Coordinates of C-alpha atoms in Angstrom, one line a residue:
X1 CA 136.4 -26.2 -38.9
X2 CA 139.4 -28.1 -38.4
X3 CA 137.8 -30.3 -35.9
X4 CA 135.3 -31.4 -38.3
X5 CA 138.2 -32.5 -40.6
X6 CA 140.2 -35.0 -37.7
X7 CA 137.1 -37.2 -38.3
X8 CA 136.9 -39.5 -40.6
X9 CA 135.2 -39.0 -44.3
X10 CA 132.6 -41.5 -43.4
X11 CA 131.9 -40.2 -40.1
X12 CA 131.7 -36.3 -42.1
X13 CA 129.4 -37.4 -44.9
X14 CA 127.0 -38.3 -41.4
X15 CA 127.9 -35.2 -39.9
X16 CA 127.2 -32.8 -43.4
X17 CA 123.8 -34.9 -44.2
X18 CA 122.2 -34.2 -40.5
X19 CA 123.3 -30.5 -40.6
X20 CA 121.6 -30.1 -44.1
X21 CA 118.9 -32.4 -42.6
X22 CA 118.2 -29.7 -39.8
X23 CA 118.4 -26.7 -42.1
X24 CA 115.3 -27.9 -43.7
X25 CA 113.3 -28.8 -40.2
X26 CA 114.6 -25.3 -38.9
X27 CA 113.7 -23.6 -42.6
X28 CA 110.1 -25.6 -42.2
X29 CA 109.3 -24.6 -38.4
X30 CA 110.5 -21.2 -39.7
X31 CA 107.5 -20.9 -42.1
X32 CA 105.2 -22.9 -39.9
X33 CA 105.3 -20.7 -37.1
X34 CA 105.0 -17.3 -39.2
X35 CA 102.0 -18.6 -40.8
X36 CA 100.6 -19.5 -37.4
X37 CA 101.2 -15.6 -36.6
X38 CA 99.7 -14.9 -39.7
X39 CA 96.0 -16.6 -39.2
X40 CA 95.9 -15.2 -35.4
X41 CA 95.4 -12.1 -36.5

């Protein structure tokens, strides 16, 4: 955590919006492949 503080608040502000930016492709993949699961059955 202290890492991500030695950067810049411009190069964090990046760094925060493409980790909350993945948490929504991971959340999305997430329910895409359990419903793929779902309509094999």
């Amino acid at each position: 955590l202290s890492t991500y503080f030695k950067y810049p608040a411009d190069i964090r502000r990046v760094i925060y919006t493409t980790n909350a930016i993945e948490a929504v492709h991971r959340q999305f993949r997430k329910l895409t492949q359990d419903q793929g699961r779902l309509s094999q059955r």
